[in-house]
mmCIF file of C-alpha atoms and ligand atoms in Angstrom:
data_model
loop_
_atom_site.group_PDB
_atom_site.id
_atom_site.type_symbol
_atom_site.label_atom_id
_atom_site.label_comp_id
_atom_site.label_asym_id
_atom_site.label_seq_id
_atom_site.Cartn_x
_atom_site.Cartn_y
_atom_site.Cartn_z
ATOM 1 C CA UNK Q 1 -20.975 9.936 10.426
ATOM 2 C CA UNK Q 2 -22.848 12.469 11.577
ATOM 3 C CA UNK Q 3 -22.604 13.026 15.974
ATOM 4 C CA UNK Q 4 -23.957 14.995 18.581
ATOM 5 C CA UNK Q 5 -20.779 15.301 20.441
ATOM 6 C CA UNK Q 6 -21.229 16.955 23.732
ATOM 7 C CA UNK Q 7 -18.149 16.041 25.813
ATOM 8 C CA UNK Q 8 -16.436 18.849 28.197
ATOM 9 C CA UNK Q 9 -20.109 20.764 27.632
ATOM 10 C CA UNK Q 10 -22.392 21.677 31.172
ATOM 11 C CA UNK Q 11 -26.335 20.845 30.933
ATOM 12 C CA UNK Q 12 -28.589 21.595 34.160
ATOM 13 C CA UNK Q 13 -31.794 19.734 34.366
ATOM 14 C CA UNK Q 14 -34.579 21.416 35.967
ATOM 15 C CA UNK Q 15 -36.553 18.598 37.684
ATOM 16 C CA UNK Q 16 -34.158 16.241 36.694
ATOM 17 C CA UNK Q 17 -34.792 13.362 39.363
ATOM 18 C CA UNK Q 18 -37.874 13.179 38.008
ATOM 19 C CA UNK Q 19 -39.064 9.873 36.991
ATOM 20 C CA UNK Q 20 -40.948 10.759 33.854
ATOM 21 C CA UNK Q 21 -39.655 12.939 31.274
ATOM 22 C CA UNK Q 22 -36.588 14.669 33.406
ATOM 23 C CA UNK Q 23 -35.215 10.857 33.419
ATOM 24 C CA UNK Q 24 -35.394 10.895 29.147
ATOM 25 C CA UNK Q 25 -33.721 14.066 28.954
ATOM 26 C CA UNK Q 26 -31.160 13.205 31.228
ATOM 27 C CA UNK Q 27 -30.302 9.846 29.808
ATOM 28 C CA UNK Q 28 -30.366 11.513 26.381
ATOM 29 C CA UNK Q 29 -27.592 14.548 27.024
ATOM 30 C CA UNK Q 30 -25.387 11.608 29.164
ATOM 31 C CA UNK Q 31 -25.194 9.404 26.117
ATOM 32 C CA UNK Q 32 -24.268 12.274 24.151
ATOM 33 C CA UNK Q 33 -21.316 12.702 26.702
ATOM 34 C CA UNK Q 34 -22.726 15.733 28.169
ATOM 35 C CA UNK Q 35 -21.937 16.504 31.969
ATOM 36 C CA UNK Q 36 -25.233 16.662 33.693
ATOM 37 C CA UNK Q 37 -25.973 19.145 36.662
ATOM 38 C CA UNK Q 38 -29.358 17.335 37.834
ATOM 39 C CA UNK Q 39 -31.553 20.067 39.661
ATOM 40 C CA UNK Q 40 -34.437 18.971 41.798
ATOM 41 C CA UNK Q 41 -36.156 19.427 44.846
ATOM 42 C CA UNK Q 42 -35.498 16.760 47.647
ATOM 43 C CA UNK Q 43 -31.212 15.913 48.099
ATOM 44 C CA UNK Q 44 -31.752 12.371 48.680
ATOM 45 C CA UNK Q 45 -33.580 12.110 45.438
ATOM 46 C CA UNK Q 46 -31.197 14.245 43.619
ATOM 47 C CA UNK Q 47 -28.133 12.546 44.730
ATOM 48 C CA UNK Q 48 -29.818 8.569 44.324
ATOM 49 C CA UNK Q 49 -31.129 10.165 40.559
ATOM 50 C CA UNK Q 50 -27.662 11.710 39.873
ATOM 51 C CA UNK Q 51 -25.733 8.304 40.637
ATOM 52 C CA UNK Q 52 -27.699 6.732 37.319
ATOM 53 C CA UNK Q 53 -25.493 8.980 35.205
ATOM 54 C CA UNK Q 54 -21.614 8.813 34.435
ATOM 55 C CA UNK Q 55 -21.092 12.302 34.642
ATOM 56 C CA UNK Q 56 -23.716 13.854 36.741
ATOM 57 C CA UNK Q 57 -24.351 16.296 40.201
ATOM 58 C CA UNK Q 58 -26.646 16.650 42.275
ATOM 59 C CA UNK Q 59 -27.832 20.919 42.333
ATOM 60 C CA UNK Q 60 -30.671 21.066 45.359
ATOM 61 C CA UNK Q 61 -32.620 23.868 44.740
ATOM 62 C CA UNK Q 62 -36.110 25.720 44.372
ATOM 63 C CA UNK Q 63 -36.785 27.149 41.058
ATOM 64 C CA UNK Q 64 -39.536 29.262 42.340
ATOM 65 C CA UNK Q 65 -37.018 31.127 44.519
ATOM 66 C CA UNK Q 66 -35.142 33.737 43.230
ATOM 67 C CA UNK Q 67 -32.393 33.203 45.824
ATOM 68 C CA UNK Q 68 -32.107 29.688 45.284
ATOM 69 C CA UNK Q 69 -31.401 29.643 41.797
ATOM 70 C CA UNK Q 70 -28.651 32.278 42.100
ATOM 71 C CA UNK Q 71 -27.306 30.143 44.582
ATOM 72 C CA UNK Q 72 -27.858 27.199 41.780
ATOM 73 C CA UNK Q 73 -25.478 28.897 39.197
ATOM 74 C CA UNK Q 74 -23.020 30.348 41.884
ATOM 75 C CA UNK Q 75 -22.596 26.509 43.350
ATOM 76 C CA UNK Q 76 -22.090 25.419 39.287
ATOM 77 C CA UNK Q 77 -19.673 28.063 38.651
ATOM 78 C CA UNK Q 78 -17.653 27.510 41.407
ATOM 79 C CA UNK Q 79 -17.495 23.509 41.098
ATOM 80 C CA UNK Q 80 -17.863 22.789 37.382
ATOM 81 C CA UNK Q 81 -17.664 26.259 35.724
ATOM 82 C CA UNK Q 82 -20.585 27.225 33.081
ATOM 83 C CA UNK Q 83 -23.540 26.058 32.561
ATOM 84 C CA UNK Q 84 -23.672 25.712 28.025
ATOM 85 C CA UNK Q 85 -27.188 23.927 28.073
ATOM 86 C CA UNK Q 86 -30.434 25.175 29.963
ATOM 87 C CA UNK Q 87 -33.135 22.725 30.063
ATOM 88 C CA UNK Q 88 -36.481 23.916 31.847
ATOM 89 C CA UNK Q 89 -37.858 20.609 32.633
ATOM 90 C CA UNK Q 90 -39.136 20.861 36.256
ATOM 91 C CA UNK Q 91 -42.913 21.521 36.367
ATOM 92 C CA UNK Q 92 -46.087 20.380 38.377
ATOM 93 C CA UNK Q 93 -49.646 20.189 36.817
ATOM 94 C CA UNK Q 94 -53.280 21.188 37.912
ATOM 95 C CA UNK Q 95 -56.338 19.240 36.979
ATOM 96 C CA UNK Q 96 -58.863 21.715 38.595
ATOM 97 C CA UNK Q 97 -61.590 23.675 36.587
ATOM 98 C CA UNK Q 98 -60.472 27.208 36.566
ATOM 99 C CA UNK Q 99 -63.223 28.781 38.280
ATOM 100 C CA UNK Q 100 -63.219 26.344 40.883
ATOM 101 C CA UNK Q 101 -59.115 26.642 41.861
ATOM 102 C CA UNK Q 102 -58.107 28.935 44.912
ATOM 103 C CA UNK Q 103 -55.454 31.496 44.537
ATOM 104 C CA UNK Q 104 -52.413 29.101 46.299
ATOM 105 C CA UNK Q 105 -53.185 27.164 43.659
ATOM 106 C CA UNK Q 106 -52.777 29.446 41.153
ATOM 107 C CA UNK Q 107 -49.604 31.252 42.159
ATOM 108 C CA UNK Q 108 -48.375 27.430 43.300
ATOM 109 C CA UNK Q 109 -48.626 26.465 39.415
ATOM 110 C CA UNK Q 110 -47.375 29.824 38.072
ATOM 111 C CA UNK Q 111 -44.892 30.012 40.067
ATOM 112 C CA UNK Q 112 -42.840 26.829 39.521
ATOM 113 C CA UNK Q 113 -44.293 26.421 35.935
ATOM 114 C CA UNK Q 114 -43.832 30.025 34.936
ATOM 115 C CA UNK Q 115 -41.959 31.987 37.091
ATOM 116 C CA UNK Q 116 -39.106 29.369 37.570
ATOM 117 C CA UNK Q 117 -38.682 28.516 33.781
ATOM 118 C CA UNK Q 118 -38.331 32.489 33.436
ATOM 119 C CA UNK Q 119 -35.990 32.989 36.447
ATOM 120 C CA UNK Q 120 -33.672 30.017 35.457
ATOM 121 C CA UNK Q 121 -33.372 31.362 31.935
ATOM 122 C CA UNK Q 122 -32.502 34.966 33.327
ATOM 123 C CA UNK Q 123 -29.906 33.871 34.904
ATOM 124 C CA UNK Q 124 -28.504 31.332 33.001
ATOM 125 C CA UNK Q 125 -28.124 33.777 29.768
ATOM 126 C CA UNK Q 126 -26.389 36.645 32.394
ATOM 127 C CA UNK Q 127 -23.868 34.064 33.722
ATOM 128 C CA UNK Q 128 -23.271 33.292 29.963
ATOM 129 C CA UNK Q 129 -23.328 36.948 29.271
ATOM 130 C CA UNK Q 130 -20.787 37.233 31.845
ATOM 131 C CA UNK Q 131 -18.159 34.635 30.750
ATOM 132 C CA UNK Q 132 -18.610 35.773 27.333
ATOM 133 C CA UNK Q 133 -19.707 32.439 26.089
ATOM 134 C CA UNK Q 134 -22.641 31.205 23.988
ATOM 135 C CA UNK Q 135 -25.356 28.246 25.191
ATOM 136 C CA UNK Q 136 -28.821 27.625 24.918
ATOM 137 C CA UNK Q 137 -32.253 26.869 26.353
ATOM 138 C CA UNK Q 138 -34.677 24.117 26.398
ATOM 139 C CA UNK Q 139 -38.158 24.922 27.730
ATOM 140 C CA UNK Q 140 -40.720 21.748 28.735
ATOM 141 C CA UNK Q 141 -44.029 22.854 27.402
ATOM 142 C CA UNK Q 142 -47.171 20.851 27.022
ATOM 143 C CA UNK Q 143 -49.218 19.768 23.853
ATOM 144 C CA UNK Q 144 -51.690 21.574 26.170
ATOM 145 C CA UNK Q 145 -50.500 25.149 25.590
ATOM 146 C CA UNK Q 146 -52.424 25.147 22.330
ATOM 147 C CA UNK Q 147 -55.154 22.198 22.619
ATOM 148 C CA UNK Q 148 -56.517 21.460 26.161
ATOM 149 C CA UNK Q 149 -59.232 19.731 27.617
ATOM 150 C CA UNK Q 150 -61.301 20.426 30.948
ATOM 151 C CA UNK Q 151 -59.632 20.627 34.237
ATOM 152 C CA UNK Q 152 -56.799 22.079 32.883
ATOM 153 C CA UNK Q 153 -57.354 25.697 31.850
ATOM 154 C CA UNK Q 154 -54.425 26.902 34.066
ATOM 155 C CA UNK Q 155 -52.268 24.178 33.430
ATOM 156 C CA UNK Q 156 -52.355 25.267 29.508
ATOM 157 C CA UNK Q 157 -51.985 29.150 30.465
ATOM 158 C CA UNK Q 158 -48.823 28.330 32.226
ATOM 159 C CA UNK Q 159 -47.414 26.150 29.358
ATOM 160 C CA UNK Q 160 -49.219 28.886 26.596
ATOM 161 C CA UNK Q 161 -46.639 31.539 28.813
ATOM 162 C CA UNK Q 162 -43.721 29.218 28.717
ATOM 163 C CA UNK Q 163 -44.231 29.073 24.795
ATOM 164 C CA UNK Q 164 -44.772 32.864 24.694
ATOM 165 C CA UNK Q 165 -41.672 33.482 26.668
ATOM 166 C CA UNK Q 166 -39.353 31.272 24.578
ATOM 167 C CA UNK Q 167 -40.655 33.070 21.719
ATOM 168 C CA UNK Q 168 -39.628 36.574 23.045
ATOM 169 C CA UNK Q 169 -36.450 35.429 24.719
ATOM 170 C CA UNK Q 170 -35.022 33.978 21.211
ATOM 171 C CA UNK Q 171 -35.736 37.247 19.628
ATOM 172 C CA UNK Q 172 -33.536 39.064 22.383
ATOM 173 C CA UNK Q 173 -30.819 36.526 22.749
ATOM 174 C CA UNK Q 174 -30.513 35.853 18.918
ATOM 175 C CA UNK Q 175 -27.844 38.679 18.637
ATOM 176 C CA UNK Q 176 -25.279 36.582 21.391
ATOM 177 C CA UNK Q 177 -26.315 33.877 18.997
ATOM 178 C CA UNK Q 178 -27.790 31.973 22.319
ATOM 179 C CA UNK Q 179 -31.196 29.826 21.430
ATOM 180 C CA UNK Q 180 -34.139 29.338 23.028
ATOM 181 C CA UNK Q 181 -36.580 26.432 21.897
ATOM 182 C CA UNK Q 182 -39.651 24.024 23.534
ATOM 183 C CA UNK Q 183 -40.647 20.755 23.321
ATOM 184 C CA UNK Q 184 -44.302 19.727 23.849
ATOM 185 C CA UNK Q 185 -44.846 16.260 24.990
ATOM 186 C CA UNK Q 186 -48.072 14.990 24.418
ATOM 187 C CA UNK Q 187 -49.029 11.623 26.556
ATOM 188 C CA UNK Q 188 -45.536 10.756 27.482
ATOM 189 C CA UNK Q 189 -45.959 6.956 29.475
ATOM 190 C CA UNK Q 190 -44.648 6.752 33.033
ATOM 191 C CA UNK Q 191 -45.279 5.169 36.042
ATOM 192 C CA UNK Q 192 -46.379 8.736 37.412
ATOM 193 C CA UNK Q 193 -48.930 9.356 34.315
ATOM 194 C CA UNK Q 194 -50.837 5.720 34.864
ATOM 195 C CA UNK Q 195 -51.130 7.241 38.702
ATOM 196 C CA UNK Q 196 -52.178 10.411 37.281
ATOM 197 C CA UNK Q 197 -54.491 8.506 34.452
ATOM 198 C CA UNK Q 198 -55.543 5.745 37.266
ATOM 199 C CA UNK Q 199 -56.713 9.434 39.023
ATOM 200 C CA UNK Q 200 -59.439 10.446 36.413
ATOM 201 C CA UNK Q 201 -60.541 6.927 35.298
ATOM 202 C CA UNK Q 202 -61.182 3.673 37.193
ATOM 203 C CA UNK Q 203 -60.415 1.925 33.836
ATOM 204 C CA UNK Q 204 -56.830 3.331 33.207
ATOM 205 C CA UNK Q 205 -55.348 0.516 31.485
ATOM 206 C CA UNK Q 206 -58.398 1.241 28.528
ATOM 207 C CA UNK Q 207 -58.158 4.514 28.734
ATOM 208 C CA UNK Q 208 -54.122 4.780 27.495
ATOM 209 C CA UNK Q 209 -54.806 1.902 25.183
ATOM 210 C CA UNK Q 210 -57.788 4.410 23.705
ATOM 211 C CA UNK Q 211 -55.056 7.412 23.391
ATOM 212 C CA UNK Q 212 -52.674 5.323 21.973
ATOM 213 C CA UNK Q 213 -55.127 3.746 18.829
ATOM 214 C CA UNK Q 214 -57.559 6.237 18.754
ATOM 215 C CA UNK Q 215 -55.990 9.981 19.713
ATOM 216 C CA UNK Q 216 -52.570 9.500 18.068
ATOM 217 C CA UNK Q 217 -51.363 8.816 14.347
ATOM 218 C CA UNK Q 218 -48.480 6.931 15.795
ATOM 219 C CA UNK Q 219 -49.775 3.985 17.163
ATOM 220 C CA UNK Q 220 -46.976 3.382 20.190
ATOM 221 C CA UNK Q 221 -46.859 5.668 23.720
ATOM 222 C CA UNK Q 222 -44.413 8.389 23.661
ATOM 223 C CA UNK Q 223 -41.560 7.406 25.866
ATOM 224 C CA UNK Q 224 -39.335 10.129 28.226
ATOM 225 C CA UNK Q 225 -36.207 9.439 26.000
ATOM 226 C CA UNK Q 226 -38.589 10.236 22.764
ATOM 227 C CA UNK Q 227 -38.468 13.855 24.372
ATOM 228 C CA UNK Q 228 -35.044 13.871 25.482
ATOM 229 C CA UNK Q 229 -34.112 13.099 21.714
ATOM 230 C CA UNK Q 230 -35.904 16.028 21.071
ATOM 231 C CA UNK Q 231 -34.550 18.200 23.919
ATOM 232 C CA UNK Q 232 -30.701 16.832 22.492
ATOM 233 C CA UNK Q 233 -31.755 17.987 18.823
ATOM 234 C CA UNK Q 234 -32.450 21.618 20.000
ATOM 235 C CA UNK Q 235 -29.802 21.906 22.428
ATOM 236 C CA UNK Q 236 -26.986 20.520 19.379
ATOM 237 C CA UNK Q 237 -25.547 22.347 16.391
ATOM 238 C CA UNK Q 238 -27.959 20.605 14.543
ATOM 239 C CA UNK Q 239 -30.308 23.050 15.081
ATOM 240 C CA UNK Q 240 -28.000 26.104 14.784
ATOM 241 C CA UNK Q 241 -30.756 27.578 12.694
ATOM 242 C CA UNK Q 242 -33.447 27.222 14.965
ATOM 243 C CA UNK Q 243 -34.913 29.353 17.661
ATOM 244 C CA UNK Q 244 -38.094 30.586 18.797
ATOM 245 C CA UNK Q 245 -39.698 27.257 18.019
ATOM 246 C CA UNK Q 246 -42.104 24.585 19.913
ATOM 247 C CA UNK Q 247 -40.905 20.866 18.929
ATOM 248 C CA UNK Q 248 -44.526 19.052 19.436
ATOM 249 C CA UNK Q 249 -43.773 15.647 20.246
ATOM 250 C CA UNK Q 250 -46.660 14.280 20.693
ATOM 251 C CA UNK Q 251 -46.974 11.037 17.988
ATOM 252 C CA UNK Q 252 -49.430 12.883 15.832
ATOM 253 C CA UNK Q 253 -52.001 13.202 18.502
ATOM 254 C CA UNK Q 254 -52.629 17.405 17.828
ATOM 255 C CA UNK Q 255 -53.036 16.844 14.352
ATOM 256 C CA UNK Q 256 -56.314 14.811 14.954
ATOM 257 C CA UNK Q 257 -59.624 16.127 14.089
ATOM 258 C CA UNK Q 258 -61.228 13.402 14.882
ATOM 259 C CA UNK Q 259 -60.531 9.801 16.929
ATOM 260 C CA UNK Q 260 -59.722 7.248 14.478
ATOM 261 C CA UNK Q 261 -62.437 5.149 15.270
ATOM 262 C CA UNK Q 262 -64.590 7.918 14.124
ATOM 263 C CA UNK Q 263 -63.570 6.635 9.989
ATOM 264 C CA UNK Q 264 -62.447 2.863 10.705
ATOM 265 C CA UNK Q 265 -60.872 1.957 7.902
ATOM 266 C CA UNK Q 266 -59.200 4.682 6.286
ATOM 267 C CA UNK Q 267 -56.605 2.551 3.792
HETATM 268 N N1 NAD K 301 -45.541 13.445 31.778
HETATM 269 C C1 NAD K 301 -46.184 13.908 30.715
HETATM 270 O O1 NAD K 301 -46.968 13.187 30.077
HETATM 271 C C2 NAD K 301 -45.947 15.323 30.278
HETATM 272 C C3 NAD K 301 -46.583 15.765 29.116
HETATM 273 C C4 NAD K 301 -46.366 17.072 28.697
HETATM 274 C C5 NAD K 301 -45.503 17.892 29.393
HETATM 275 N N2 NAD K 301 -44.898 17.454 30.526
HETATM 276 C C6 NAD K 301 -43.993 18.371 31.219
HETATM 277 O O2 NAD K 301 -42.757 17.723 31.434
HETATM 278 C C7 NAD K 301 -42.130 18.240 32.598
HETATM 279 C C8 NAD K 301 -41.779 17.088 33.544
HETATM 280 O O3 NAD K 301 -42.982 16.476 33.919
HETATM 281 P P1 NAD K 301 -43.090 14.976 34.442
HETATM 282 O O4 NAD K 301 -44.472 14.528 34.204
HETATM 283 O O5 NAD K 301 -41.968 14.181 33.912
HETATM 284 O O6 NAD K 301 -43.000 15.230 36.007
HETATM 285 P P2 NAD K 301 -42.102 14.670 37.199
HETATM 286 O O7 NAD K 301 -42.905 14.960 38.408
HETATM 287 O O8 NAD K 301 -41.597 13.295 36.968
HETATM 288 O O9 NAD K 301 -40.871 15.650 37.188
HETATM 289 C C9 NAD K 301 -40.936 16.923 37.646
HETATM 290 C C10 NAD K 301 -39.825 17.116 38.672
HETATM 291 O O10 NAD K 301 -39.781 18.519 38.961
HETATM 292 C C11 NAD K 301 -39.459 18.655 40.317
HETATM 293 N N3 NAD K 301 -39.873 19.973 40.794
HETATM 294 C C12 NAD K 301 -41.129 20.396 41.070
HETATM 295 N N4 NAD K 301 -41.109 21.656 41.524
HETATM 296 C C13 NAD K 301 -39.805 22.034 41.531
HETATM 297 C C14 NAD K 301 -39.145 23.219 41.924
HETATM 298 N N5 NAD K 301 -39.826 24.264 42.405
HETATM 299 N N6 NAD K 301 -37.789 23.281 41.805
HETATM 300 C C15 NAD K 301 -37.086 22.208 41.331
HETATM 301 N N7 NAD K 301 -37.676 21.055 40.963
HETATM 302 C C16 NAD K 301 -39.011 20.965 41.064
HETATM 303 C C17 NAD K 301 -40.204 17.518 41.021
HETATM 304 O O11 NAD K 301 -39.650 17.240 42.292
HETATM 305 C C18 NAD K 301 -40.045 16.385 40.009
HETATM 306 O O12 NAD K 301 -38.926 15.567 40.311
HETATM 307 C C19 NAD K 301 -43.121 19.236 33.215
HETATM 308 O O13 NAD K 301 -42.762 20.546 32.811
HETATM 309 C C20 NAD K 301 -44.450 18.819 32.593
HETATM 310 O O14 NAD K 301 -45.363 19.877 32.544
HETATM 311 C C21 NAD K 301 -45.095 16.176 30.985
#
């Protein structure tokens, strides 16, 4: 039978206390018997999230600051040695016209969404580089960095740079043999994306049902551990031949020309 076996193996979460898709990927690498190094903002939060794991710890820390992530890795290496799996989860949106958004705003999103994805990858891939040992990265990227929609112009830079960085950063790292993939969730359901739905429509309830039958070829909502399946894939020797690649996982909804209420019956 074919496994993904990743017992005595290191994985750090970026976001991971998050309730949405941070929760999928975690759950995903634990029942693959990975040890999980949960990253995330807030300690109480980060310990209560951690506790929902067998083998998980809490990492407090700012991705955004360069400081703070060395600290990250330095805290990892000195309690539960190297880190094998990166995954870039942690990330904040921006539902703001472009011209209309205010600088803090701007370097706010870039720099947890951008910045932090590239300074956690730097310096997981030198503490690799250091140990001599091989691992791989995981960036969270958004059906958005190619399609988008208004209100989110900046949102789908930051996620077209994530893309564009994974991109680059497998073509350097592919000589150490270290990987470096996305995944791009599409409408993943969550409490948090009803609040965040329930935000731009006072009918939020019709307005998932509506992305569900009409926006996606799948006719179900994307769930957290959908993506964390995903995340597991790319992280695993199953995909020792891929690098450099976006996983869209987004239940057909990019593919769509048109709604599928637009041709009714279509069998
Ligand atoms: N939810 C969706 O439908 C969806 C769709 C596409 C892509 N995504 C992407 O998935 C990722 C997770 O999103 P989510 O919706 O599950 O959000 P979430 O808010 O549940 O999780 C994000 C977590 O990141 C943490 N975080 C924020 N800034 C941080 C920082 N500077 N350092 C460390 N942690 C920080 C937050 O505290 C939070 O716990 C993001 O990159 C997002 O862009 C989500």
């Amino acid at each position: 039978m074919m496994q993904i076996d990743f017992t005595g193996k290191n994985f750090l979460v970026t976001g991971g206390a998050g309730v949405g898709v941070g929760a999928g990927i975690c759950e995903a690498i634990s029942d693959c018997g990975g040890t999980l190094l949960l990253n995330d903002l807030d300690a109480v939060k980060t310990k209560t999230a951690a506790k929902k794991y067998p083998n998980a710890h809490a990492v407090v820390g700012d991705i955004s600051n360069a400081k703070d992530v060395e600290r990250i890795f330095e805290e990892i290496k000195n309690e539960y040695g190297i880190v094998h799996g990166l995954v870039n989860n942690a990330g904040i949106g921006l539902h703001k016209n472009a011209h209309l958004a205010d600088e803090s705003e701007f370097d706010n999103l870039y720099n947890i969404d951008v910045k932090g994805v590239w300074l956690m990858a730097r310096t997981f891939v030198r503490q690799l580089m250091k140990a001599n040992e091989v691992g791989h990265i995981v960036n969270i990227s958004s059906v958005h960095a190619r399609e988008t929609t208004a209100k989110y112009a900046l949102y789908a830079s930051a996620k077209a740079a994530v893309e564009g960085l994974t991109r680059g950063m497998s073509i350097e790292l592919g000589e150490f043999g270290v990987r470096c993939n996305a995944v791009a969730p599409g409408y993943v359901d969550s409490e948090q994306s009803r609040d965040a739905v329930a935000s731009w429509t006072d009918k939020p309830k019709a307005w998932i049902q509506g992305q569900k039958n009409d926006y996606q070829s799948l006719r179900h909502m994307i769930s957290a551990r959908d993506c964390g399946n995903a995340v597991v894939f790319l992280l695993s020797h199953m995909a020792n031949s891929i690098t450099g690649q976006t996983l869209t996982v987004d239940a057909g909804f990019t593919n769509l020309l048109y709604a599928n209420s637009f041709i009714p019956n279509t069998q």
